[in-house]
Tab-separated table of C-alpha atoms in Angstrom:
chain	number	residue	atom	x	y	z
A	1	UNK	CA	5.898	-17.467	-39.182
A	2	UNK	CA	3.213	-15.320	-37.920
A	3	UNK	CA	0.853	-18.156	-36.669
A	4	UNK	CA	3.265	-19.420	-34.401
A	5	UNK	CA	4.040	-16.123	-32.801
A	6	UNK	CA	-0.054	-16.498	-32.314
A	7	UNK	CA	-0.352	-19.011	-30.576
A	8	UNK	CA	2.638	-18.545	-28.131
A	9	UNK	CA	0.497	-15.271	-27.603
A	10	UNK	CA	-2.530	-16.776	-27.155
A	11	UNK	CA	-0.982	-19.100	-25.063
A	12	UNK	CA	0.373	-16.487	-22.808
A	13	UNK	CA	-3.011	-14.455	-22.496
A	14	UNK	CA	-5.020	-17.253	-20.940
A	15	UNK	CA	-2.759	-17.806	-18.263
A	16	UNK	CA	-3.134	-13.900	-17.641
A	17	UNK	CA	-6.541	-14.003	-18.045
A	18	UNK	CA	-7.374	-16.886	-15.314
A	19	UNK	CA	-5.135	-15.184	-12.879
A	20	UNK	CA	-6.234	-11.250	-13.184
A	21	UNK	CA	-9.946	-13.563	-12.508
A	22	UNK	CA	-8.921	-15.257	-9.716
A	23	UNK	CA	-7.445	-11.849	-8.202
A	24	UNK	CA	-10.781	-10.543	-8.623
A	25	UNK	CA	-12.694	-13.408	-7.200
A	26	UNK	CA	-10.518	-13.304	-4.350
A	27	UNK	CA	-11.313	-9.335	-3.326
A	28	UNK	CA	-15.081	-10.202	-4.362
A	29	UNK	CA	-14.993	-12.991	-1.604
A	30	UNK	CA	-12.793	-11.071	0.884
A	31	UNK	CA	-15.279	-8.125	0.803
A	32	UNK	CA	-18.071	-10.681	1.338
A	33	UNK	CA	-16.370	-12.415	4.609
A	34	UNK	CA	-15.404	-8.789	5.794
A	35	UNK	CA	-18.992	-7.649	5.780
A	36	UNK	CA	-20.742	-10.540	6.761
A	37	UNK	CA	-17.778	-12.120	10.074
A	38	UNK	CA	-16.524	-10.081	12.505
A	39	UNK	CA	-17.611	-9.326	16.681
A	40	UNK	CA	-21.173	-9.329	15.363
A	41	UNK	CA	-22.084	-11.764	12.601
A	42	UNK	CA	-24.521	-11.662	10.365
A	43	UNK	CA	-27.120	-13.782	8.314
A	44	UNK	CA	-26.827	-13.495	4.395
A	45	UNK	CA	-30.176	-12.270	3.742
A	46	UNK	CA	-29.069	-9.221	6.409
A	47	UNK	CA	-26.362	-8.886	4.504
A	48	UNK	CA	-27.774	-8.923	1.059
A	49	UNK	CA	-30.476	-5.962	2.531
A	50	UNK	CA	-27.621	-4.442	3.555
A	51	UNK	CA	-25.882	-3.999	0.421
A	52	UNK	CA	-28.795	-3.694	-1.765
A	53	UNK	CA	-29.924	-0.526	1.118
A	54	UNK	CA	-33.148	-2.752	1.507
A	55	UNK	CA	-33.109	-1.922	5.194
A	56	UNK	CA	-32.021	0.359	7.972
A	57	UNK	CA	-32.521	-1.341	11.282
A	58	UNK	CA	-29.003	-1.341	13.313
A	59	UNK	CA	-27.943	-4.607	11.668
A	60	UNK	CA	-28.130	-3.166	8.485
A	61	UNK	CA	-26.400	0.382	9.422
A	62	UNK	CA	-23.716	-1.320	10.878
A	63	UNK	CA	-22.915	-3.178	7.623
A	64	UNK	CA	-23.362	-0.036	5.477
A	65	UNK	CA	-21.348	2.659	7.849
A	66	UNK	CA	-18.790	0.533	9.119
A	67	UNK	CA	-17.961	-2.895	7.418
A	68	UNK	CA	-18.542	-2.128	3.809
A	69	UNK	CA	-16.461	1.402	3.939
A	70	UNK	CA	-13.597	-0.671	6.066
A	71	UNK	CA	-13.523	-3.462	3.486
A	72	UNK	CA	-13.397	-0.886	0.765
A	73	UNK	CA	-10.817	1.039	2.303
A	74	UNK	CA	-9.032	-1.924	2.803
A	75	UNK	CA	-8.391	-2.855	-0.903
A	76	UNK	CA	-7.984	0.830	-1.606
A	77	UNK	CA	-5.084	1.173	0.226
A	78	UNK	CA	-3.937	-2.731	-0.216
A	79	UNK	CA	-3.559	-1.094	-3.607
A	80	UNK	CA	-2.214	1.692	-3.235
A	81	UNK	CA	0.849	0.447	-1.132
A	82	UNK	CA	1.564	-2.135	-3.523
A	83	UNK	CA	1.935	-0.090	-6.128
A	84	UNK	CA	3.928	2.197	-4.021
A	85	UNK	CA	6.236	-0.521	-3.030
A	86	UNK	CA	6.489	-1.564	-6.683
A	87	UNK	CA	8.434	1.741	-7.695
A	88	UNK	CA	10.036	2.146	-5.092
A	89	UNK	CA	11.515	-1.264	-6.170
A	90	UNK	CA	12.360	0.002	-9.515
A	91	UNK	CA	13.152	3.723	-8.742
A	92	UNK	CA	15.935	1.746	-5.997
A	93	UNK	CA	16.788	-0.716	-7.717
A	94	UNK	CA	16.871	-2.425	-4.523
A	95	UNK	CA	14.644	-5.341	-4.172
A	96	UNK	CA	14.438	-4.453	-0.235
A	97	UNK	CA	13.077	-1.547	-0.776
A	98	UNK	CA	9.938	-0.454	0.332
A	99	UNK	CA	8.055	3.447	0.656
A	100	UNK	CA	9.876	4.107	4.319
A	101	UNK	CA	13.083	4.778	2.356
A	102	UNK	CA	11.590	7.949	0.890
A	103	UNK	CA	10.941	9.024	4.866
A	104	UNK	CA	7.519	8.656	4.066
A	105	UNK	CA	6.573	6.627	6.787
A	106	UNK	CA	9.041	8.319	9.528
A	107	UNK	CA	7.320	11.641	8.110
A	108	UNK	CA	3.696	10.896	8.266
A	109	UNK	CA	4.345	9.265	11.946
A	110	UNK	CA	6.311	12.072	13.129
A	111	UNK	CA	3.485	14.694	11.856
A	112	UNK	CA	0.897	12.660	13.255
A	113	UNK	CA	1.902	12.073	16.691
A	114	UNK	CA	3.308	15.637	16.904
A	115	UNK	CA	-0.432	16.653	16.310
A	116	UNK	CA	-1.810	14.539	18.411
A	117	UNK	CA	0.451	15.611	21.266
A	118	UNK	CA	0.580	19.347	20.237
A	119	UNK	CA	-2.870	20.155	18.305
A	120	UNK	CA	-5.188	17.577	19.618
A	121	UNK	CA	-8.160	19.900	19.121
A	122	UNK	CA	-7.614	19.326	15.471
A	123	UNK	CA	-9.477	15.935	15.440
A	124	UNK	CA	-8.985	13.284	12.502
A	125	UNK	CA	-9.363	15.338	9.160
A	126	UNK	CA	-6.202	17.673	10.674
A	127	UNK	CA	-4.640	14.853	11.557
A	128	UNK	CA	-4.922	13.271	8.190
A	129	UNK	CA	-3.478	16.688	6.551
A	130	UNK	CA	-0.773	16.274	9.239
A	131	UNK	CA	0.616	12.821	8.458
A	132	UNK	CA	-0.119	13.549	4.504
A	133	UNK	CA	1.978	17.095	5.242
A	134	UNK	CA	4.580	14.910	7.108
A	135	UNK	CA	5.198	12.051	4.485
A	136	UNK	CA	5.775	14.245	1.516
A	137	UNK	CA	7.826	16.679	3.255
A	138	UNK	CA	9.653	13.505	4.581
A	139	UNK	CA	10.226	12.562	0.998
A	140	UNK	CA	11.201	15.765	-0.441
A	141	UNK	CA	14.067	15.892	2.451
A	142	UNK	CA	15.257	12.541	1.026
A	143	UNK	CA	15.097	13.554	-2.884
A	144	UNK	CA	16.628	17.059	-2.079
A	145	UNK	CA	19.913	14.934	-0.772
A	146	UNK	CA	19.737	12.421	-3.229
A	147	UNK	CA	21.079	14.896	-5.817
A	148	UNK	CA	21.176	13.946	-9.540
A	149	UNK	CA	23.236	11.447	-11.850
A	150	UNK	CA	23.893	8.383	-12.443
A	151	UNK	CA	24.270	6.998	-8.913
A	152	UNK	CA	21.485	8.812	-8.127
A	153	UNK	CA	19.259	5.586	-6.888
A	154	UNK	CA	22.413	4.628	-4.842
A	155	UNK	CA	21.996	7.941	-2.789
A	156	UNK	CA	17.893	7.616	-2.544
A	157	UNK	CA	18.560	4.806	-0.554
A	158	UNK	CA	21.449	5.577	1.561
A	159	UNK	CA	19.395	9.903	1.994
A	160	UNK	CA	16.239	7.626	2.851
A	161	UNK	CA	17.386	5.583	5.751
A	162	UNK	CA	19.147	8.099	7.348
A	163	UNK	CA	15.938	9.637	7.156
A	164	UNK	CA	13.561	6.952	8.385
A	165	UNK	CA	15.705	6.752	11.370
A	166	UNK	CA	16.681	10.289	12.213
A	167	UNK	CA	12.606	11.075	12.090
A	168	UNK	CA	11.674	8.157	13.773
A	169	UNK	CA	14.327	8.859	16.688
A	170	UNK	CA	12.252	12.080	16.840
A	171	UNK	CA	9.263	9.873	17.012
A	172	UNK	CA	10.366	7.891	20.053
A	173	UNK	CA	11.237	11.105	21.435
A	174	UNK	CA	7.788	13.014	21.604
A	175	UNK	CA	6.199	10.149	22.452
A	176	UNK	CA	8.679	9.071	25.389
A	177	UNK	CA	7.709	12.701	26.741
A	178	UNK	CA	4.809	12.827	26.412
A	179	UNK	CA	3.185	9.566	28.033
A	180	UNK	CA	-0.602	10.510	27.988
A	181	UNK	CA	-1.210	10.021	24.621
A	182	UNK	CA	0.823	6.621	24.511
A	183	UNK	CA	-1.966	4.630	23.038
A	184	UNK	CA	-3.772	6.339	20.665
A	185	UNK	CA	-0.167	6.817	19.299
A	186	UNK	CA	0.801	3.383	19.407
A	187	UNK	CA	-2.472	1.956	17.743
A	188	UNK	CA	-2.047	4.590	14.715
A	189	UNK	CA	1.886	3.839	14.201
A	190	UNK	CA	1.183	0.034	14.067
A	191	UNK	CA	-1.217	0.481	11.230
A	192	UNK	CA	-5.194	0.613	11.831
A	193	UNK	CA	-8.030	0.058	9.662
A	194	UNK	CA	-10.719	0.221	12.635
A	195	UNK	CA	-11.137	3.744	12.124
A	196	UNK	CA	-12.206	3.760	8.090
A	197	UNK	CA	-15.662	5.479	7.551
A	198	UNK	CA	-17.516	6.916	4.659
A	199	UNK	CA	-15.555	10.300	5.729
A	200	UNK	CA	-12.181	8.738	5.114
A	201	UNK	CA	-12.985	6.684	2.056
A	202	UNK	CA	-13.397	9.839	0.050
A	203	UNK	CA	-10.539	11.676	1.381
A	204	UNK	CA	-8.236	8.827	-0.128
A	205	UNK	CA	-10.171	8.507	-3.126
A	206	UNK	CA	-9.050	11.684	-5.386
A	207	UNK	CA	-5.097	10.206	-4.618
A	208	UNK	CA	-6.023	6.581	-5.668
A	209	UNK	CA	-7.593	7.696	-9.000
A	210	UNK	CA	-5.379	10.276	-9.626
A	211	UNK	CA	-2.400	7.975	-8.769
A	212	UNK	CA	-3.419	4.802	-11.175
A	213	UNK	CA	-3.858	7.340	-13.644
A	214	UNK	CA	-0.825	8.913	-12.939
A	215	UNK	CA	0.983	5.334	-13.384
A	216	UNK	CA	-0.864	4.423	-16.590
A	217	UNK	CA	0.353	7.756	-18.384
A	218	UNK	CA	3.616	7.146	-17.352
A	219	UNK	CA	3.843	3.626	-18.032
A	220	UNK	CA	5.732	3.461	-21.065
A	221	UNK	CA	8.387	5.804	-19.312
A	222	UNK	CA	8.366	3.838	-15.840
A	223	UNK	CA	9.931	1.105	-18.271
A	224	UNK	CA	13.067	3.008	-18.030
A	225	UNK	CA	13.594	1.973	-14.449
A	226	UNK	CA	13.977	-1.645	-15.059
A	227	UNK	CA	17.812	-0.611	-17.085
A	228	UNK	CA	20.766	0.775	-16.198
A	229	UNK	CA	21.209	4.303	-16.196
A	230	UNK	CA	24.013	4.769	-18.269
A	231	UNK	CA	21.967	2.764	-21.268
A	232	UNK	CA	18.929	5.040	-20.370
A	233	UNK	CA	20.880	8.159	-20.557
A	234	UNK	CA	23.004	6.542	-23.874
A	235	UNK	CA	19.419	6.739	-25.776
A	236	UNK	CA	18.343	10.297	-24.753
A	237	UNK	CA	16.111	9.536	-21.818
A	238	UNK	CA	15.557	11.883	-19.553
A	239	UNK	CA	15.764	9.237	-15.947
A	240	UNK	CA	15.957	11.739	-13.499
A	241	UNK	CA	12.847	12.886	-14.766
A	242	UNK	CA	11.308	9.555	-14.469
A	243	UNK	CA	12.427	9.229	-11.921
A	244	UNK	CA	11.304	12.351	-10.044
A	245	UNK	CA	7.500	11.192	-11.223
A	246	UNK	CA	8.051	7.771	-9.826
A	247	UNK	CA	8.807	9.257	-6.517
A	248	UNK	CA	5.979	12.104	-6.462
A	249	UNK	CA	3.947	9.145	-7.124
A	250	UNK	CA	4.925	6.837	-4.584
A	251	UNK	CA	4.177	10.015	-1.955
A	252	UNK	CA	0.746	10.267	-2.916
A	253	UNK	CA	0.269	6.705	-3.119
A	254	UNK	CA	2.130	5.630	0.215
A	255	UNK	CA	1.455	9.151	1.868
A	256	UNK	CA	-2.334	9.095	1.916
A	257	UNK	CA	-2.225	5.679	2.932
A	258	UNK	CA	-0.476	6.308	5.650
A	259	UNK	CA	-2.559	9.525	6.926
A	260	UNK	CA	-5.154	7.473	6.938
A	261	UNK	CA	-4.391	4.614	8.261
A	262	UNK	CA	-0.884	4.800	9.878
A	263	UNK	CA	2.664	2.997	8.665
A	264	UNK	CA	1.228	-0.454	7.488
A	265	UNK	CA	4.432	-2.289	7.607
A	266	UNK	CA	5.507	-5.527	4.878
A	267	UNK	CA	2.493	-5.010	1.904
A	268	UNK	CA	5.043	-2.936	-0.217
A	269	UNK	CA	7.924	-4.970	0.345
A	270	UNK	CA	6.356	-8.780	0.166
A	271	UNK	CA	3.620	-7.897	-2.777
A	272	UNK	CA	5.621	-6.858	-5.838
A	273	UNK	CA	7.407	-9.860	-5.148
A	274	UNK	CA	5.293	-12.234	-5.259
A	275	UNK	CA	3.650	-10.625	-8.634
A	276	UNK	CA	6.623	-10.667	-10.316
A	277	UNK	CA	6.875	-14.287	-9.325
A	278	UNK	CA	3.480	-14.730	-11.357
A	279	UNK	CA	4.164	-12.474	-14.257
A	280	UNK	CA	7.513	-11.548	-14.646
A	281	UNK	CA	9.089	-8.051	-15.094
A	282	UNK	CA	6.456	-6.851	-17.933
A	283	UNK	CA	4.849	-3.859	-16.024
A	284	UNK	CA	2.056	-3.247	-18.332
A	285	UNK	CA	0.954	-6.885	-16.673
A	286	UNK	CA	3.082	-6.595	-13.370
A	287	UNK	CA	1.719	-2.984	-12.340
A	288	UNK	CA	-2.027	-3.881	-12.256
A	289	UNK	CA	-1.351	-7.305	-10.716
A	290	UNK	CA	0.818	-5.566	-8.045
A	291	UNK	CA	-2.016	-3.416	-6.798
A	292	UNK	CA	-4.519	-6.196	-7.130
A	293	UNK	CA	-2.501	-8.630	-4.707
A	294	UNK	CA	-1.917	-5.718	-2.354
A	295	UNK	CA	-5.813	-5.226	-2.035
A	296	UNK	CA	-6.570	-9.172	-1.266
A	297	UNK	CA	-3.236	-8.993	1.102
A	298	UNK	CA	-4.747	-5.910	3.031
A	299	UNK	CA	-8.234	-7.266	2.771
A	300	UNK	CA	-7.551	-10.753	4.280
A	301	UNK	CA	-4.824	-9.408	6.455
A	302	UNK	CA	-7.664	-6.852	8.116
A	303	UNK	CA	-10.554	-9.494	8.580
A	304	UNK	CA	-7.926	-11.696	10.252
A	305	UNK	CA	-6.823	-8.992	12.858
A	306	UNK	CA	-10.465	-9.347	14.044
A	307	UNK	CA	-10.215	-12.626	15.501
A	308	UNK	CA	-6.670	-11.953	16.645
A	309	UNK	CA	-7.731	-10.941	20.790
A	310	UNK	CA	-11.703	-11.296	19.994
A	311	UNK	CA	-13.836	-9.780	20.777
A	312	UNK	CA	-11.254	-6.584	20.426
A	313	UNK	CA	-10.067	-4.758	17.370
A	314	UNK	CA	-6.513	-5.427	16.733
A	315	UNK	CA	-4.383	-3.593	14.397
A	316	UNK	CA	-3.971	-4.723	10.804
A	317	UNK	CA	-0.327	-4.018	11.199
A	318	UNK	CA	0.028	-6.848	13.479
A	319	UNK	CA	-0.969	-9.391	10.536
A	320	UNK	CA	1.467	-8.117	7.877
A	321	UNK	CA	3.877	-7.779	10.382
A	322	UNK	CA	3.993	-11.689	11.371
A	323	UNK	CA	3.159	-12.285	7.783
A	324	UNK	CA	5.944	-10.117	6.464
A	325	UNK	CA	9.041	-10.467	8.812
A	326	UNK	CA	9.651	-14.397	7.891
A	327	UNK	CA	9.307	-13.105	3.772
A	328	UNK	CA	11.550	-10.153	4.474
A	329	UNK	CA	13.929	-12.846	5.862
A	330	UNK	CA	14.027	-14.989	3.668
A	331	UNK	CA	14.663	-12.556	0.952
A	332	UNK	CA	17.462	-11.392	2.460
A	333	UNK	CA	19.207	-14.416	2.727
A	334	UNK	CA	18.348	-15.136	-1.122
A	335	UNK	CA	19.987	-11.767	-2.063
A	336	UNK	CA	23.050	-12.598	0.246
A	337	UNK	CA	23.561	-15.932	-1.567
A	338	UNK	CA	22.917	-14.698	-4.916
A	339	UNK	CA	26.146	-11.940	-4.357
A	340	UNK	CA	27.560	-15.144	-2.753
């Protein structure tokens, strides 16, 4: 009896195991391109000095202050919003669901462009505490109307995009006035990885360990959120609780993405998808292959905005965006006919 059960396990971890590889692969080579393409290119012995810190002519400083902290900052906060858009999945229930119906996105662009209309003098760390300030106050807004019980995930999503929308009407409206500071704005809202240094890589670092660690503790209870309520409550859970964690989580996931790097639209909507495609709904496998994909997503999706109007930097929101908008469609239509 037990050697079957063996196998089928066996059979199951290879799979996994080939897969969580190939994820890995895929950020190893995505790093590699990132460093070594881009308006300048580079030959691979430069490149191997430069990550080895065999040299410091300008070839080599360019690779180690600019590329490599990009690329990493790239699959940090690939990560980060995947993971994000993961619970806000399951805290939902909504399979549309992604961090922007906390307000977290609304609240972190609102703070930010407020700043950099109002406070410009405070330069990019204030504006980072800004947006950071602004998406977890944006959040709190929506959980405070939320309320408790049952329904409570029903009124999450309805508190959130009343929300996203009031704040981002707010949005339109300082920026509308105040005309000056029109592009800087713009290029931050779209979502901008052009900007990552050393500096900004460990800002977001403290929220991205703290965070996964975060999610491991609470892995056993973040199981809750894949039942019903009513059968959580029926055994003695406590799912607001759980539910509460989930969503301080998903601020300081989503949030200090966002400082950093503005309102990244589509990773935490399309990625959690397509992992549970792969895996299924087991999130001791799901949660670390959700964060993985979002890193290669973010990665790729930030080397391609290079070539996008080269020589020029382009934003990294423009990629997921026309990646994004035909997946978002297209599971819209599968959730209409499935009520259907």
């Amino acid at each position: 009896m037990n050697q079957p059960m063996n196998l089928e396990k066996q059979s199951r971890k290879w799979p996994l195991l080939f897969l969580f590889s190939a994820s890995l692969l895929a950020i190893l080579i995505g790093i590699m391109a990132s460093l070594k393409w881009g308006q300048s290119p580079v030959s691979w012995h430069t490149l191997y000095e430069a990550v080895t810190y065999q040299g410091n002519d300008k070839a080599h400083l360019y690779i180690q202050t600019l590329r490599l902290p990009r690329a990493i900052m790239a699959c940090i906060v690939g990560m980060q919003l995947g993971l994000a858009g993961l619970l806000t999945q399951l805290t939902t229930k909504n399979p549309l669901a992604s961090p922007h119906i906390f307000g977290i996105n609304a609240g972190g662009a609102l703070a930010v462009v407020v700043g950099l209309v109002f406070l410009p003098h405070f330069g990019n760390m204030g504006l980072i505490a800004f947006a950071f300030v602004g998406a977890a106050l944006g959040a709190l807004l929506v959980w405070s109307l939320a309320g408790t019980g049952s329904k409570q995930y029903v009124y999450i999503a309805l508190a959130g995009i009343t929300i996203h929308f009031l704040l981002s009407s707010l949005t339109e409206g300082v920026i509308i006035l105040n005309q000056h500071a029109t592009d800087s704005m713009i290029f931050w809202l779209v979502g901008s990885l052009s900007q990552a240094a050393w500096t900004e890589v460990r800002v977001i670092l403290p929220f991205f360990i703290g965070g996964m660690l975060l999610f491991a503790f609470m892995l056993p209870s973040f199981k809750l959120l894949l039942v019903d309520d009513e059968i959580a409550t029926g055994l003695g859970q406590r799912i607001t609780f759980v539910r509460g964690i989930s969503v301080l989580l998903v601020i300081v996931l989503a949030g200090s993405a966002v400082a950093l790097c503005g309102p990244i639209g589509f990773v935490c909507l399309i990625v959690p998808h397509i992992a549970r495609a792969l895996v299924g709904t087991n999130l001791v496998v799901l949660g670390p292959l959700t964060a993985l994909l979002g890193g290669i997503l973010l990665l790729y999706a930030d080397f391609l905005s290079r070539f996008i109007a080269f020589p020029f930097e382009s934003p990294v929101g423009i990629v997921t965006s026309v990646i994004g908008a035909p997946f978002f469609i297209y599971l819209a239509l599968k959730q209409g006919r499935s009520r259907g």
